mmCIF file of C-alpha atoms in Angstrom:
data_model
loop_
_atom_site.group_PDB
_atom_site.id
_atom_site.type_symbol
_atom_site.label_atom_id
_atom_site.label_comp_id
_atom_site.label_asym_id
_atom_site.label_seq_id
_atom_site.Cartn_x
_atom_site.Cartn_y
_atom_site.Cartn_z
ATOM 1 C CA UNK A 1 35.127 80.739 39.893
ATOM 2 C CA UNK A 2 35.167 77.127 41.105
ATOM 3 C CA UNK A 3 34.523 75.963 44.629
ATOM 4 C CA UNK A 4 37.614 74.996 46.659
ATOM 5 C CA UNK A 5 38.068 71.283 47.275
ATOM 6 C CA UNK A 6 36.799 70.174 50.690
ATOM 7 C CA UNK A 7 39.512 69.998 53.311
ATOM 8 C CA UNK A 8 40.342 66.375 54.117
ATOM 9 C CA UNK A 9 41.399 65.353 57.596
ATOM 10 C CA UNK A 10 44.590 63.386 57.036
ATOM 11 C CA UNK A 11 46.042 64.070 60.487
ATOM 12 C CA UNK A 12 45.281 60.657 62.008
ATOM 13 C CA UNK A 13 46.778 58.461 59.248
ATOM 14 C CA UNK A 14 49.777 60.762 58.799
ATOM 15 C CA UNK A 15 50.399 60.979 62.554
ATOM 16 C CA UNK A 16 50.169 57.192 62.733
ATOM 17 C CA UNK A 17 52.721 56.875 59.915
ATOM 18 C CA UNK A 18 55.025 59.374 61.613
ATOM 19 C CA UNK A 19 54.906 57.643 64.995
ATOM 20 C CA UNK A 20 55.397 54.180 63.492
ATOM 21 C CA UNK A 21 58.173 55.488 61.241
ATOM 22 C CA UNK A 22 59.923 56.942 64.281
ATOM 23 C CA UNK A 23 59.568 53.651 66.135
ATOM 24 C CA UNK A 24 60.983 51.780 63.126
ATOM 25 C CA UNK A 25 63.948 54.166 63.131
ATOM 26 C CA UNK A 26 64.555 53.464 66.825
ATOM 27 C CA UNK A 27 64.344 49.716 66.138
ATOM 28 C CA UNK A 28 66.724 50.018 63.197
ATOM 29 C CA UNK A 29 69.265 51.801 65.404
ATOM 30 C CA UNK A 30 68.809 50.071 68.783
ATOM 31 C CA UNK A 31 69.120 46.328 68.351
ATOM 32 C CA UNK A 32 66.561 44.320 70.363
ATOM 33 C CA UNK A 33 68.803 41.250 70.079
ATOM 34 C CA UNK A 34 70.893 42.701 72.921
ATOM 35 C CA UNK A 35 69.587 41.116 76.141
ATOM 36 C CA UNK A 36 67.670 43.574 78.311
ATOM 37 C CA UNK A 37 67.533 46.270 75.640
ATOM 38 C CA UNK A 38 63.723 46.303 75.533
ATOM 39 C CA UNK A 39 62.715 43.958 78.334
ATOM 40 C CA UNK A 40 61.182 40.520 77.987
ATOM 41 C CA UNK A 41 57.852 39.153 76.836
ATOM 42 C CA UNK A 42 55.606 38.963 79.909
ATOM 43 C CA UNK A 43 53.947 35.753 78.675
ATOM 44 C CA UNK A 44 57.341 34.091 78.246
ATOM 45 C CA UNK A 45 58.622 35.459 81.574
ATOM 46 C CA UNK A 46 55.644 34.059 83.491
ATOM 47 C CA UNK A 47 54.964 30.786 81.650
ATOM 48 C CA UNK A 48 58.128 29.969 79.723
ATOM 49 C CA UNK A 49 55.931 29.587 76.620
ATOM 50 C CA UNK A 50 56.227 31.542 73.396
ATOM 51 C CA UNK A 51 53.209 33.650 72.452
ATOM 52 C CA UNK A 52 52.288 34.668 68.911
ATOM 53 C CA UNK A 53 54.138 37.945 69.421
ATOM 54 C CA UNK A 54 57.395 36.487 70.752
ATOM 55 C CA UNK A 55 60.159 37.491 68.370
ATOM 56 C CA UNK A 56 58.045 40.187 66.678
ATOM 57 C CA UNK A 57 60.151 43.060 68.030
ATOM 58 C CA UNK A 58 63.338 41.417 66.791
ATOM 59 C CA UNK A 59 61.606 40.527 63.514
ATOM 60 C CA UNK A 60 60.557 44.172 63.128
ATOM 61 C CA UNK A 61 64.183 45.189 63.661
ATOM 62 C CA UNK A 62 65.202 42.793 60.903
ATOM 63 C CA UNK A 63 62.481 44.160 58.604
ATOM 64 C CA UNK A 64 63.662 47.709 59.355
ATOM 65 C CA UNK A 65 67.141 46.675 58.246
ATOM 66 C CA UNK A 66 65.660 44.861 55.214
ATOM 67 C CA UNK A 67 66.632 41.334 56.305
ATOM 68 C CA UNK A 68 63.382 39.509 55.543
ATOM 69 C CA UNK A 69 64.898 36.026 55.933
ATOM 70 C CA UNK A 70 66.071 36.777 59.473
ATOM 71 C CA UNK A 71 62.684 38.307 60.292
ATOM 72 C CA UNK A 72 60.939 35.196 58.965
ATOM 73 C CA UNK A 73 63.122 32.985 61.165
ATOM 74 C CA UNK A 74 62.099 34.989 64.233
ATOM 75 C CA UNK A 75 58.340 35.254 63.668
ATOM 76 C CA UNK A 76 56.857 34.218 60.306
ATOM 77 C CA UNK A 77 53.326 35.206 61.338
ATOM 78 C CA UNK A 78 54.443 38.794 61.991
ATOM 79 C CA UNK A 79 56.234 38.950 58.634
ATOM 80 C CA UNK A 80 52.927 37.964 56.973
ATOM 81 C CA UNK A 81 50.880 40.434 59.043
ATOM 82 C CA UNK A 82 53.040 43.508 58.346
ATOM 83 C CA UNK A 83 52.056 43.847 54.647
ATOM 84 C CA UNK A 84 48.379 43.418 55.619
ATOM 85 C CA UNK A 85 48.700 46.225 58.162
ATOM 86 C CA UNK A 86 50.457 48.375 55.577
ATOM 87 C CA UNK A 87 47.624 47.719 53.109
ATOM 88 C CA UNK A 88 45.010 48.631 55.722
ATOM 89 C CA UNK A 89 46.868 51.877 56.422
ATOM 90 C CA UNK A 90 46.956 52.723 52.699
ATOM 91 C CA UNK A 91 43.202 52.013 52.486
ATOM 92 C CA UNK A 92 42.622 54.283 55.499
ATOM 93 C CA UNK A 93 44.748 57.060 54.025
ATOM 94 C CA UNK A 94 43.086 56.739 50.623
ATOM 95 C CA UNK A 95 39.604 56.864 52.134
ATOM 96 C CA UNK A 96 40.507 59.920 54.215
ATOM 97 C CA UNK A 97 42.111 61.651 51.225
ATOM 98 C CA UNK A 98 39.081 60.970 49.052
ATOM 99 C CA UNK A 99 40.988 58.808 46.561
ATOM 100 C CA UNK A 100 38.402 56.058 46.977
ATOM 101 C CA UNK A 101 35.395 55.175 49.056
ATOM 102 C CA UNK A 102 35.348 52.103 51.260
ATOM 103 C CA UNK A 103 31.842 50.754 51.848
ATOM 104 C CA UNK A 104 30.966 49.844 55.429
ATOM 105 C CA UNK A 105 31.523 46.211 56.328
ATOM 106 C CA UNK A 106 28.722 43.998 57.585
ATOM 107 C CA UNK A 107 29.003 43.429 61.345
ATOM 108 C CA UNK A 108 28.886 39.646 60.801
ATOM 109 C CA UNK A 109 31.895 39.879 58.476
ATOM 110 C CA UNK A 110 33.833 41.950 61.015
ATOM 111 C CA UNK A 111 32.982 39.492 63.798
ATOM 112 C CA UNK A 112 34.043 36.565 61.609
ATOM 113 C CA UNK A 113 37.333 38.265 60.771
ATOM 114 C CA UNK A 114 38.084 38.899 64.461
ATOM 115 C CA UNK A 115 37.197 35.277 65.259
ATOM 116 C CA UNK A 116 39.464 33.982 62.495
ATOM 117 C CA UNK A 117 42.275 36.222 63.722
ATOM 118 C CA UNK A 118 41.836 34.866 67.248
ATOM 119 C CA UNK A 119 41.957 31.268 66.039
ATOM 120 C CA UNK A 120 45.054 32.052 63.951
ATOM 121 C CA UNK A 121 46.904 33.691 66.847
ATOM 122 C CA UNK A 122 46.035 30.958 69.344
ATOM 123 C CA UNK A 123 46.806 28.195 66.838
ATOM 124 C CA UNK A 124 50.151 29.762 65.949
ATOM 125 C CA UNK A 125 51.015 30.179 69.638
ATOM 126 C CA UNK A 126 50.266 26.518 70.304
ATOM 127 C CA UNK A 127 52.119 25.296 67.206
ATOM 128 C CA UNK A 128 55.280 27.241 67.906
ATOM 129 C CA UNK A 129 55.510 25.629 71.327
ATOM 130 C CA UNK A 130 54.898 22.018 70.231
ATOM 131 C CA UNK A 131 56.620 21.715 66.843
ATOM 132 C CA UNK A 132 59.608 19.492 67.475
ATOM 133 C CA UNK A 133 61.899 20.633 64.675
ATOM 134 C CA UNK A 134 62.193 24.179 66.046
ATOM 135 C CA UNK A 135 61.015 25.820 62.841
ATOM 136 C CA UNK A 136 58.357 27.866 64.655
ATOM 137 C CA UNK A 137 60.224 28.240 67.929
ATOM 138 C CA UNK A 138 62.465 31.244 68.505
#
């Protein structure tokens, strides 16, 4: 008789998928384009400047309704980040399920990635407020 396969703890990635799926359903049904439906960006409310996240909720609504062009017009950085986040979730699920093993990352690599992300977010926030043609401004 063979040994039973070890029980894998998939609760965290599956719960994450369920919660995010539910939120996507809410966004698909309740349009954030309606003023006051979800509130306002606190950075924009206080400073009048667009942050890197401004337009991301509306862009997520557009992605939930499969309108990638409209999502891109609202926040191109978010449209590029979503597939990366999806890939990271798949890697997490696969590692938890035992489909593959992900080696630990060197702390210097992790620190560099966080630094690059910070530079990207700050640079994008600055660019979308100074570009004169409106292509990065919502």
